[in-house]
mmCIF file of C-alpha atoms in Angstrom:
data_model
loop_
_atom_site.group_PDB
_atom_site.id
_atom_site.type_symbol
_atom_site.label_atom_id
_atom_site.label_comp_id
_atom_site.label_asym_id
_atom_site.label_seq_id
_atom_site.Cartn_x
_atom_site.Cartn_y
_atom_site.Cartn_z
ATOM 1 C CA UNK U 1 0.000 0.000 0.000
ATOM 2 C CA UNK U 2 1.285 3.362 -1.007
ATOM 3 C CA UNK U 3 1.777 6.276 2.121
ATOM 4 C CA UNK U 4 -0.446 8.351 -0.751
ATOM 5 C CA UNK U 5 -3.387 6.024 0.041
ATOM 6 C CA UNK U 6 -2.679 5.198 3.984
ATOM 7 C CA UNK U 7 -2.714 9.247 4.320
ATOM 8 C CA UNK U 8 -6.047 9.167 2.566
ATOM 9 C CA UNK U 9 -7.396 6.234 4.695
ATOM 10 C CA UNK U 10 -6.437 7.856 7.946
ATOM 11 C CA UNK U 11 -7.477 11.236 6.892
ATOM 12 C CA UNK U 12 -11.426 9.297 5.964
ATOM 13 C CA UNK U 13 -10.968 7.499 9.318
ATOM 14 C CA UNK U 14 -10.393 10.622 11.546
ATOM 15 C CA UNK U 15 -13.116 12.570 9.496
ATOM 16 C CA UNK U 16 -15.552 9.663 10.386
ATOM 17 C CA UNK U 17 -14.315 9.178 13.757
ATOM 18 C CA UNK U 18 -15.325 12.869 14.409
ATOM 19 C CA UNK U 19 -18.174 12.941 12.969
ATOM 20 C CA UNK U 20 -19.017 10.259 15.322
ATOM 21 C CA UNK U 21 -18.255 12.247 18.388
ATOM 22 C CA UNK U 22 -20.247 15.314 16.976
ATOM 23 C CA UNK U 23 -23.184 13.443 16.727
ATOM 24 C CA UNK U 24 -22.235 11.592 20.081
ATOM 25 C CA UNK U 25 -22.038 15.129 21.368
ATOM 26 C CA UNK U 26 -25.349 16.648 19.478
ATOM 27 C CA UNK U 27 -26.935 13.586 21.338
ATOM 28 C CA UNK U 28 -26.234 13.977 24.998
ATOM 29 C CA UNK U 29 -26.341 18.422 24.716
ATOM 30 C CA UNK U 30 -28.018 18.771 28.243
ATOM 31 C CA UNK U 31 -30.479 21.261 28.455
ATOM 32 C CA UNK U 32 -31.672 23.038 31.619
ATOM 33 C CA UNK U 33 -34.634 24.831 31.702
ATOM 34 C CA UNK U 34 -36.756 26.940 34.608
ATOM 35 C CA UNK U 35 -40.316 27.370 33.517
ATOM 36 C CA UNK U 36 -42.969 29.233 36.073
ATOM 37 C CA UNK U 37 -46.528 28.528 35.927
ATOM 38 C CA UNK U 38 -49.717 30.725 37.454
ATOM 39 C CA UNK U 39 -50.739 28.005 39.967
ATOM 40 C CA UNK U 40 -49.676 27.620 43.599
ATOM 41 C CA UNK U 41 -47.509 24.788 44.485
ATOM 42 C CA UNK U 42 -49.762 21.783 45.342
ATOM 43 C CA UNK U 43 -53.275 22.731 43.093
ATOM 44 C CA UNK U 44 -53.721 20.110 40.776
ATOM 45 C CA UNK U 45 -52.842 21.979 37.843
ATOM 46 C CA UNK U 46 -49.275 22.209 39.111
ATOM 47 C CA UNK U 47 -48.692 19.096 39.615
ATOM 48 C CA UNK U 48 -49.882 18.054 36.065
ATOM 49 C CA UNK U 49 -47.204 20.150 34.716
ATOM 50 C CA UNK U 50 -44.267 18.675 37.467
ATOM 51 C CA UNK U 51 -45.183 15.725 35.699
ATOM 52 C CA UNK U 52 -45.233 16.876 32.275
ATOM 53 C CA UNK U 53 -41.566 18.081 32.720
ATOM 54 C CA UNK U 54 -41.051 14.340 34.139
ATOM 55 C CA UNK U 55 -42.056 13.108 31.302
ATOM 56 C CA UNK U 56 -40.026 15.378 29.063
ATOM 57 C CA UNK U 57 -36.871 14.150 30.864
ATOM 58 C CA UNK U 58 -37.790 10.602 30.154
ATOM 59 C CA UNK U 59 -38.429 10.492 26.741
ATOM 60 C CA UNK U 60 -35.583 12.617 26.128
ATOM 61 C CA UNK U 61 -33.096 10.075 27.702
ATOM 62 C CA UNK U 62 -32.425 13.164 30.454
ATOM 63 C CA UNK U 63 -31.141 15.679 27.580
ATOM 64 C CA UNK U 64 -33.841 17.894 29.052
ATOM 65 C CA UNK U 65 -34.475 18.667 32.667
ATOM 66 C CA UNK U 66 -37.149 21.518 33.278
ATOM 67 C CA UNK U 67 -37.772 22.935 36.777
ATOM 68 C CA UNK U 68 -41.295 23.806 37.230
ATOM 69 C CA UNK U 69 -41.749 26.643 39.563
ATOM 70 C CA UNK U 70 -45.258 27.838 41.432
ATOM 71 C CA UNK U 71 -46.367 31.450 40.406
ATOM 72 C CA UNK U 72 -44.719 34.653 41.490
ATOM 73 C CA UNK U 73 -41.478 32.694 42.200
ATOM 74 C CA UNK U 74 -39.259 34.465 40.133
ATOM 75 C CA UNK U 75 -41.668 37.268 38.549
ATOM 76 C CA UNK U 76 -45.166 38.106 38.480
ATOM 77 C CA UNK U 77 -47.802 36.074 36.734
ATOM 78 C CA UNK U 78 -48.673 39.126 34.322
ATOM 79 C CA UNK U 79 -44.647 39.197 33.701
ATOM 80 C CA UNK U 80 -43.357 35.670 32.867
ATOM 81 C CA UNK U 81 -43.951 36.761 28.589
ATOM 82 C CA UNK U 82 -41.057 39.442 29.515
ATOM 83 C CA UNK U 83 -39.011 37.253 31.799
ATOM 84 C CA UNK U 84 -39.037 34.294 29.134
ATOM 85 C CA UNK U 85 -38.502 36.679 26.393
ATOM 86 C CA UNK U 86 -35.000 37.904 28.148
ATOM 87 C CA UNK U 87 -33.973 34.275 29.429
ATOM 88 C CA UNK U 88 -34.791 35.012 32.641
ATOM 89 C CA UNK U 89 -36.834 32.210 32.761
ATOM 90 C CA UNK U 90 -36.889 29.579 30.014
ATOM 91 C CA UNK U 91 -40.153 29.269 29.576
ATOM 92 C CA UNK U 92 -43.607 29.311 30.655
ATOM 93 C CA UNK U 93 -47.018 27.434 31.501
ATOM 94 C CA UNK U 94 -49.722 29.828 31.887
ATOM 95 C CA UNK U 95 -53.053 31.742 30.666
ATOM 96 C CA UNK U 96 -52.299 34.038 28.152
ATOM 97 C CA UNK U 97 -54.729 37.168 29.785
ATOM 98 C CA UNK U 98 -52.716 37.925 31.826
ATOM 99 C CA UNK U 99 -50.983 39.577 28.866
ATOM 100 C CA UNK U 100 -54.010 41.650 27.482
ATOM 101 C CA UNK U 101 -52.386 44.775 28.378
ATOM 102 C CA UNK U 102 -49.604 44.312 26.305
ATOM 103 C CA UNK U 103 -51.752 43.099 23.157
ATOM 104 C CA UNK U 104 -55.763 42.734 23.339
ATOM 105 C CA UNK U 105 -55.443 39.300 21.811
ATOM 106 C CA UNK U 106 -53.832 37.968 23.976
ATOM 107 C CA UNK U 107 -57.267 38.716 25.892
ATOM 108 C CA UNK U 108 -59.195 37.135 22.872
ATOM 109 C CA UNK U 109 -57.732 33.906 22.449
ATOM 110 C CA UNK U 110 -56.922 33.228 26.029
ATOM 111 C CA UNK U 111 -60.382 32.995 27.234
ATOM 112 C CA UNK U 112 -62.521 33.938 24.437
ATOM 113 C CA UNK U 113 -65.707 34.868 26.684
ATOM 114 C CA UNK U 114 -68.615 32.309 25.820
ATOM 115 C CA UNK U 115 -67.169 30.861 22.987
ATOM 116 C CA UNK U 116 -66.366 27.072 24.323
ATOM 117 C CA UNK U 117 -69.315 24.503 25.911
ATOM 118 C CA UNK U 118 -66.431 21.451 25.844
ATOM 119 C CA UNK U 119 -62.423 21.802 26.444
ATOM 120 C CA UNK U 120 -62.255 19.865 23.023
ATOM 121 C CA UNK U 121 -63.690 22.287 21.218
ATOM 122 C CA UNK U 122 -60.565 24.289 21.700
ATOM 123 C CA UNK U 123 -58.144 22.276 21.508
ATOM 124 C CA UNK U 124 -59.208 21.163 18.250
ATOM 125 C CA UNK U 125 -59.305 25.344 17.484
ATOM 126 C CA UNK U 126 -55.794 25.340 18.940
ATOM 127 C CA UNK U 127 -54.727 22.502 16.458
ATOM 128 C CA UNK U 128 -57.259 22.485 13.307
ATOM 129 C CA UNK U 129 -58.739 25.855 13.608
ATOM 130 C CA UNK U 130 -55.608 28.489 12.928
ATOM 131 C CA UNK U 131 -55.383 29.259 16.884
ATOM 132 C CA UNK U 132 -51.751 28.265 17.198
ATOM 133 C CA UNK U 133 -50.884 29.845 13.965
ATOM 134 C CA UNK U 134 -52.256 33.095 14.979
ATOM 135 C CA UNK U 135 -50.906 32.702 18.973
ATOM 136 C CA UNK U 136 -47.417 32.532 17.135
ATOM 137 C CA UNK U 137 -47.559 35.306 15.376
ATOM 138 C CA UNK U 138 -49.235 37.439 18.129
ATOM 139 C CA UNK U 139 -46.053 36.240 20.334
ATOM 140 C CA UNK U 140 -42.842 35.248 18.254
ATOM 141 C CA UNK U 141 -41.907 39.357 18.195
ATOM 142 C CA UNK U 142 -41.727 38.960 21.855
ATOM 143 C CA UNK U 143 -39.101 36.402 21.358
ATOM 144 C CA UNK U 144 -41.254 33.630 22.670
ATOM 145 C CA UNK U 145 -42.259 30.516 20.858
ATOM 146 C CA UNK U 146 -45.717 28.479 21.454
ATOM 147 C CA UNK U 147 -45.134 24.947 21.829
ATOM 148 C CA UNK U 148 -48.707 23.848 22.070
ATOM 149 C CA UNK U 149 -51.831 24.668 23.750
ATOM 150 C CA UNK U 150 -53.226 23.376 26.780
ATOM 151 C CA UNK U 151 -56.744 24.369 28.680
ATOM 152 C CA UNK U 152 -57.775 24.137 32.459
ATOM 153 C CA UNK U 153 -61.194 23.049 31.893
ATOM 154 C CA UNK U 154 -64.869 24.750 32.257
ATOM 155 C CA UNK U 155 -65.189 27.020 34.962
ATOM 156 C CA UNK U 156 -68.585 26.778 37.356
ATOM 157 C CA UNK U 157 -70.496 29.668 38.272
ATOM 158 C CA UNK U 158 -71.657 29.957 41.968
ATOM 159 C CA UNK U 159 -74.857 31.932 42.502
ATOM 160 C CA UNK U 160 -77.339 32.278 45.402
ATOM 161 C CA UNK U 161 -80.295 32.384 43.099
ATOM 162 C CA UNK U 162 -80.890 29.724 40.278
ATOM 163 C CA UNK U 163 -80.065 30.368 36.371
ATOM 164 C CA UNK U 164 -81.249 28.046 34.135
ATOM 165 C CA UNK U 165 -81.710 31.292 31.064
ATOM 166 C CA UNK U 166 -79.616 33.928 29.867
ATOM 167 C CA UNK U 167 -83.021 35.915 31.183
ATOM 168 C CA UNK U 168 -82.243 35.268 34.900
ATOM 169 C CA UNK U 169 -78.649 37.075 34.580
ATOM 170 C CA UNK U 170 -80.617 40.066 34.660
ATOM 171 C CA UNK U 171 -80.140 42.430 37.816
ATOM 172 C CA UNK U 172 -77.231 39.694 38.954
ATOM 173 C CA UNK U 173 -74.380 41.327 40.802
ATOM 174 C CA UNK U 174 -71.629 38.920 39.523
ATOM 175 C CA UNK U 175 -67.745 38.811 40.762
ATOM 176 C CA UNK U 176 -66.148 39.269 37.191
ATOM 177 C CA UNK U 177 -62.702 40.883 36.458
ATOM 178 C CA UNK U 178 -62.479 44.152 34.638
ATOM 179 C CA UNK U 179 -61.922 42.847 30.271
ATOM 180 C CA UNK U 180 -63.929 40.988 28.050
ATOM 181 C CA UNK U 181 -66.023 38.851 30.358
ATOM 182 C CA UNK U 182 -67.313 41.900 32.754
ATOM 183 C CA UNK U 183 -68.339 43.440 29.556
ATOM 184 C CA UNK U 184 -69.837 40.287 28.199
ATOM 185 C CA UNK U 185 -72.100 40.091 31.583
ATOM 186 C CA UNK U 186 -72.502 43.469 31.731
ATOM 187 C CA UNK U 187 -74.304 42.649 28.475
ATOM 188 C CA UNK U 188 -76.408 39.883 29.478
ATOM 189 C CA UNK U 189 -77.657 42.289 31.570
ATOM 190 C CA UNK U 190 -76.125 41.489 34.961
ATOM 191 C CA UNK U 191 -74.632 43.809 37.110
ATOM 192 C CA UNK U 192 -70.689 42.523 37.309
ATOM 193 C CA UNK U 193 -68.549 43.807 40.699
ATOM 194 C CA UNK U 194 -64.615 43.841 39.875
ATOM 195 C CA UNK U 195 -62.910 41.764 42.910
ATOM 196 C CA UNK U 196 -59.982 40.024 43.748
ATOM 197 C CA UNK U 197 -60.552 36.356 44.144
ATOM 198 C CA UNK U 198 -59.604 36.512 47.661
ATOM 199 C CA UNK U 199 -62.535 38.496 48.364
ATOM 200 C CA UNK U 200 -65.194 35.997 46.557
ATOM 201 C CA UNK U 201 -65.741 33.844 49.674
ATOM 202 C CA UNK U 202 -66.375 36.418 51.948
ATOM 203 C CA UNK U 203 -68.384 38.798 49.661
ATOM 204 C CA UNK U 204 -70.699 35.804 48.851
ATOM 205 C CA UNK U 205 -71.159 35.772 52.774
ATOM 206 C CA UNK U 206 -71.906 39.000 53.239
ATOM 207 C CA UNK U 207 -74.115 39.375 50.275
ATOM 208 C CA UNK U 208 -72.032 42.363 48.289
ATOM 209 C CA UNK U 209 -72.449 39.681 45.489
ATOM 210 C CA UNK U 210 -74.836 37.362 44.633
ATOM 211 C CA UNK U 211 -72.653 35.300 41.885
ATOM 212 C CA UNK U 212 -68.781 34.746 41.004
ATOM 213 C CA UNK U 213 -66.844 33.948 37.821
ATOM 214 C CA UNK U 214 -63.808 32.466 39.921
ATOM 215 C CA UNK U 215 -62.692 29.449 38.930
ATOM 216 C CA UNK U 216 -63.646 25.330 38.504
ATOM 217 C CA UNK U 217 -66.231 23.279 40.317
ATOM 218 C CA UNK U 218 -64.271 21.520 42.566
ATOM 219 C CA UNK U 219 -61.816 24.313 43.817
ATOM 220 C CA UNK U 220 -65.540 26.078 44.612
ATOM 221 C CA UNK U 221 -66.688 23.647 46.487
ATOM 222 C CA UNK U 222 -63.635 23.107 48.549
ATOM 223 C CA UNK U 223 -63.355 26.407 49.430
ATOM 224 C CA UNK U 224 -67.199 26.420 50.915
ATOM 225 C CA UNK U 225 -68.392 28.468 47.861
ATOM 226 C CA UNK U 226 -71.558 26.728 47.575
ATOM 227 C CA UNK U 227 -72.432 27.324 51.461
ATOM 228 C CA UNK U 228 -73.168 30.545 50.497
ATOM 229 C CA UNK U 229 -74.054 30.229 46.037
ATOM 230 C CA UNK U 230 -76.160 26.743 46.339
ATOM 231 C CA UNK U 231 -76.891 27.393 42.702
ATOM 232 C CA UNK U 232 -73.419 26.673 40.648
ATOM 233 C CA UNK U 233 -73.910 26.363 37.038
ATOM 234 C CA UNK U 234 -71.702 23.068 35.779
ATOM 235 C CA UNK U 235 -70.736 22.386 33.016
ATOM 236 C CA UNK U 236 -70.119 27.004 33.141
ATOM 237 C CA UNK U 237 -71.032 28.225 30.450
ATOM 238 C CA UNK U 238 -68.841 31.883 30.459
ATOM 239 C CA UNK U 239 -64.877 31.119 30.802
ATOM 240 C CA UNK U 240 -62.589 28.401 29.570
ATOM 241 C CA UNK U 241 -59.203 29.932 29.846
ATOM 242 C CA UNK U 242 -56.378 28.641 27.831
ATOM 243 C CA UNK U 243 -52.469 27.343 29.013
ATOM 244 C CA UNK U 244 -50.193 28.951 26.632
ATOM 245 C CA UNK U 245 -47.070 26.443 26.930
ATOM 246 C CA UNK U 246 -44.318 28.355 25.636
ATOM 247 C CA UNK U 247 -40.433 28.378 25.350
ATOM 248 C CA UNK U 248 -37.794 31.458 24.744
ATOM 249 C CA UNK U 249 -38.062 31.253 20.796
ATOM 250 C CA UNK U 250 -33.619 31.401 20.388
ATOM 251 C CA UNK U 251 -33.972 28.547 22.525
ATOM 252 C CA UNK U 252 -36.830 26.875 20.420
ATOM 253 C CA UNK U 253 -34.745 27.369 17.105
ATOM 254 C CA UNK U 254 -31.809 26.032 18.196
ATOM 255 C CA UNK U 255 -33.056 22.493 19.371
ATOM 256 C CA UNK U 256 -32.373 20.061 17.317
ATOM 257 C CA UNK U 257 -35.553 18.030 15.394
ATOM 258 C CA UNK U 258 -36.143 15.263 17.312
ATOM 259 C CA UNK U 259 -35.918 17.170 20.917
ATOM 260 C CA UNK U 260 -38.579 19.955 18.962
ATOM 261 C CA UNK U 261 -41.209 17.056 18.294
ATOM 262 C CA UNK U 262 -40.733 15.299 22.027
ATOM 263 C CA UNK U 263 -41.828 18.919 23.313
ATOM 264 C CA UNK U 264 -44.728 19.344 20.784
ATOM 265 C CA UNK U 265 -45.888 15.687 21.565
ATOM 266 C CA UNK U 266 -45.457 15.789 25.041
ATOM 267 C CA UNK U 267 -47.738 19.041 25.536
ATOM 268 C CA UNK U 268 -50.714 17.588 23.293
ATOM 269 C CA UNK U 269 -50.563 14.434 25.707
ATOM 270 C CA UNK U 270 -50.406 17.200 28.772
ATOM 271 C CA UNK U 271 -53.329 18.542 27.052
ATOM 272 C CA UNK U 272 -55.540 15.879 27.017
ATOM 273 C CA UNK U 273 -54.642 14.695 30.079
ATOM 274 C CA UNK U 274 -54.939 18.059 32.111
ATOM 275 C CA UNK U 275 -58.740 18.468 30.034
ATOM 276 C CA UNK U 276 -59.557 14.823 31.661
ATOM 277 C CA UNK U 277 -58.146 14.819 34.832
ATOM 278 C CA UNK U 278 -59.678 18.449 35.714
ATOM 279 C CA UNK U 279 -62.987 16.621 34.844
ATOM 280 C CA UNK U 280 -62.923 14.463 36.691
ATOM 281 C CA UNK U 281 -61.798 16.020 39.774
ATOM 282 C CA UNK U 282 -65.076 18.445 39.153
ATOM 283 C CA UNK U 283 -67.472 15.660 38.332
ATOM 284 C CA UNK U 284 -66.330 13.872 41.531
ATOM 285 C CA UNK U 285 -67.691 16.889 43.581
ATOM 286 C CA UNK U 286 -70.457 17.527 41.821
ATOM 287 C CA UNK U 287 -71.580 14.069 42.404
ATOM 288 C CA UNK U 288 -71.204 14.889 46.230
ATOM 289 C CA UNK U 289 -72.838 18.195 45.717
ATOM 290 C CA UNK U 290 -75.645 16.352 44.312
ATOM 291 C CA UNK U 291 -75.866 14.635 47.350
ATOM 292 C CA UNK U 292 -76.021 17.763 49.914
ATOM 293 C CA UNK U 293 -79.865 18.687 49.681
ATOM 294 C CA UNK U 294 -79.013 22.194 50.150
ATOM 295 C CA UNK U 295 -76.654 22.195 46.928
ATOM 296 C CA UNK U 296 -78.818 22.405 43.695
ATOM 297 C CA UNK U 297 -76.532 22.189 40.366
ATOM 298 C CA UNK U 298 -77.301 23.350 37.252
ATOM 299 C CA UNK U 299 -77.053 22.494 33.457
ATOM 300 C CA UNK U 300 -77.897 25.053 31.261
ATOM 301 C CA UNK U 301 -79.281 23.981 28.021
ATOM 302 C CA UNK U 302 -77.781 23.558 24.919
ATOM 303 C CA UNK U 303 -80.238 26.825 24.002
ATOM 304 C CA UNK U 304 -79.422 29.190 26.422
ATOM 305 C CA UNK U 305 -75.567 28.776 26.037
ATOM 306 C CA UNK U 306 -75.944 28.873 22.162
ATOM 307 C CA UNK U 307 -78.319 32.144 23.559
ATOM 308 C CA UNK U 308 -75.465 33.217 26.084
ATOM 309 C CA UNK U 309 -72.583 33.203 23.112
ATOM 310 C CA UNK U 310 -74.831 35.650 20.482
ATOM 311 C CA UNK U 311 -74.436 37.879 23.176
ATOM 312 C CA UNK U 312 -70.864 37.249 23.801
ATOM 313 C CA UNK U 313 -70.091 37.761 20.199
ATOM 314 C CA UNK U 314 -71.177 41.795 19.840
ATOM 315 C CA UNK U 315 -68.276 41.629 22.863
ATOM 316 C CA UNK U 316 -66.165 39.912 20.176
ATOM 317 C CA UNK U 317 -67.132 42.114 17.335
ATOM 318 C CA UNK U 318 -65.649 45.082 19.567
ATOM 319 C CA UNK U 319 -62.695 43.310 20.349
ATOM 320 C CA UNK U 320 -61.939 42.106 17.174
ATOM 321 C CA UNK U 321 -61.715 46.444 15.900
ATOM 322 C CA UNK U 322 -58.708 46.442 17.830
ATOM 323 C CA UNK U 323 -55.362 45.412 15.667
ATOM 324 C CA UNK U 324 -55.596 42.885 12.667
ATOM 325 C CA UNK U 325 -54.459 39.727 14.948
ATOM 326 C CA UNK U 326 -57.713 40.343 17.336
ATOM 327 C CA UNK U 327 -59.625 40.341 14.274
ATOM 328 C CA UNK U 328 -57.960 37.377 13.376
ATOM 329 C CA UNK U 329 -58.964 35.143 16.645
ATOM 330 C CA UNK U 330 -62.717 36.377 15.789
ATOM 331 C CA UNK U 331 -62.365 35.446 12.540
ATOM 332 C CA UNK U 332 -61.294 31.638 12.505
ATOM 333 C CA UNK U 333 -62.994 31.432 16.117
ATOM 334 C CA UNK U 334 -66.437 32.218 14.508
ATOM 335 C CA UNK U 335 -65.448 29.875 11.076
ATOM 336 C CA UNK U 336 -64.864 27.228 13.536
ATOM 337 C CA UNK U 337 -68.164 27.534 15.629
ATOM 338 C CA UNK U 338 -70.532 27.834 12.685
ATOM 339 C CA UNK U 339 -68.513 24.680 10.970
ATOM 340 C CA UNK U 340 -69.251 22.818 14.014
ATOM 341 C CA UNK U 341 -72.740 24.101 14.384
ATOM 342 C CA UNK U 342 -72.429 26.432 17.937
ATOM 343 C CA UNK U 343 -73.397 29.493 16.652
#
């Protein structure tokens, strides 16, 4: 053998031997991450999402490792789009409203006011309907990359005196936060009283309200809502906020393919799985509200919710004015309700 073609041979074997390690290295890039959600340490929601990072370390082979961290613990839930965009935090599990002041859609798509009777519905808007599309483009300039879409569930709605029609709204004084769903009630015709949520329980006591949006069935009942509101509504009918699950977007593009589609995959199973287990955690208390004689839950019908959402959507209409994405959310949001017969 000539030195000409050893020289060649080990020159092939040294290129192939590092290639080898560069892919070797590629492979076991470790990547640490601190996301912050908007739940306290403990509610069920939080732990959902410990265990979606879990999960995200396993089928990674442990090239990912994501702390999940209870709200406020390194910024403000109204702050984590900033604090993600800057790398002070990696990423984020949380509702996107908290962001309205920055951009009103975040407002619209986050909990579009009326729009959803099923957490399906949305998800399937998320994924079908041009909702992650559009929450992309509404948040990529911020430097912040949606990896999917999650969603907490139907709230209930707590109230003293029955309402089985849009009709018995009227004259309500309703806990609802200043946006799109005090205006939407305000609407309906009840009377809506901006409060913090710690105030709900004891305002429901004392009678300054007679109804709350707050939050889910179950966390209501645990917290002796329906002591004071014997009336909930269940499945609600008003708010199904959204879980924007999102990553710093220099961070996003720089992952490699197959770490990019563990992510995506492993927040549609969080999804499904956070839509279901939130369920069924309400349906267990309403069953045992259903057993209290003084707790009296209601259902409204499929023609009072349809009745409900008309009057959501002139809310919608005034909404969508605001910049072309808003317009945007109303547009495909209403496409996708009259496709699927809700409107």
């Amino acid at each position: 053998m000539t030195m000409p073609n050893i020289t060649r041979r080990i020159a092939a074997a040294a290129v192939t031997l590092g290639l080898a390690f560069a892919t070797q290295a590629a492979l076991a890039a470790k990547y640490e991450w601190t996301f912050q959600t908007s739940e306290t340490a403990g509610e069920p929601q939080f732990e959902i999402k410990k265990a979606w990072a879990e999960k995200v370390e396993t089928m990674s082979q442990g090239r990912i490792e994501i702390e999940i961290l209870p709200t406020g613990a390194v910024v403000p839930s109204d702050q984590t789009l900033d604090a993600v965009s800057t790398g002070i935090l990696q990423g984020h599990l949380t509702d996107p409203s908290y962001f309205t002041g920055l951009n009103p859609a975040f407002g619209m798509i986050g909990n579009l006011v009326g729009a959803w009777s099923d957490p399906m519905d949305f998800l399937e808007y998320m994924k079908e309907g041009g909702g992650e599309e559009i929450y992309n483009k509404l948040v990529e300039p911020y430097g912040v990359h949606l990896i999917g879409a999650g969603v907490t569930g139907l709230e209930s709605l707590p109230s003293k005196r029955p309402i089985r029609k849009v009709s018995d709204l009227e004259g309500l004084k309703i806990r609802a936060p200043q946006g799109m769903v005090y205006n939407v009630f305000e609407r309906a015709g009840a009377t809506p009283v901006n409060l913090p949520g710690s105030e709900v329980y004891t305002s429901l006591q004392k009678g300054v309200i007679d109804a709350a949006d707050y939050t889910v069935f179950a966390t209501n009942q645990s917290q002796g809502l329906h002591e004071f509101a014997p009336y909930p509504n269940y499945p609600g009918f008003h708010s199904l906020p959204m879980v924007a699950v999102s990553i710093n977007k220099e961070i996003w593009d720089g992952l490699p393919d197959d770490l990019q589609t563990i992510l995506k995959t492993s927040v549609d199973a969080m999804a499904y799985e956070m839509a279901f287990k939130l369920k069924e955690r309400d349906l267990e208390a309403v069953k045992k509200a259903r057993n209290d004689p003084d707790v009296h839950v209601i259902d409204m019908s499929d023609e009072e919710r349809a009745k409900f959402r008309q009057i959501a959507q002139k809310e919608w209409k005034v909404w969508a004015k605001k910049n072309e994405l808003c317009q945007q959310v109303y547009d495909t949001a209403v496409a996708f309700l009259k496709d699927r017969h809700l409107m």
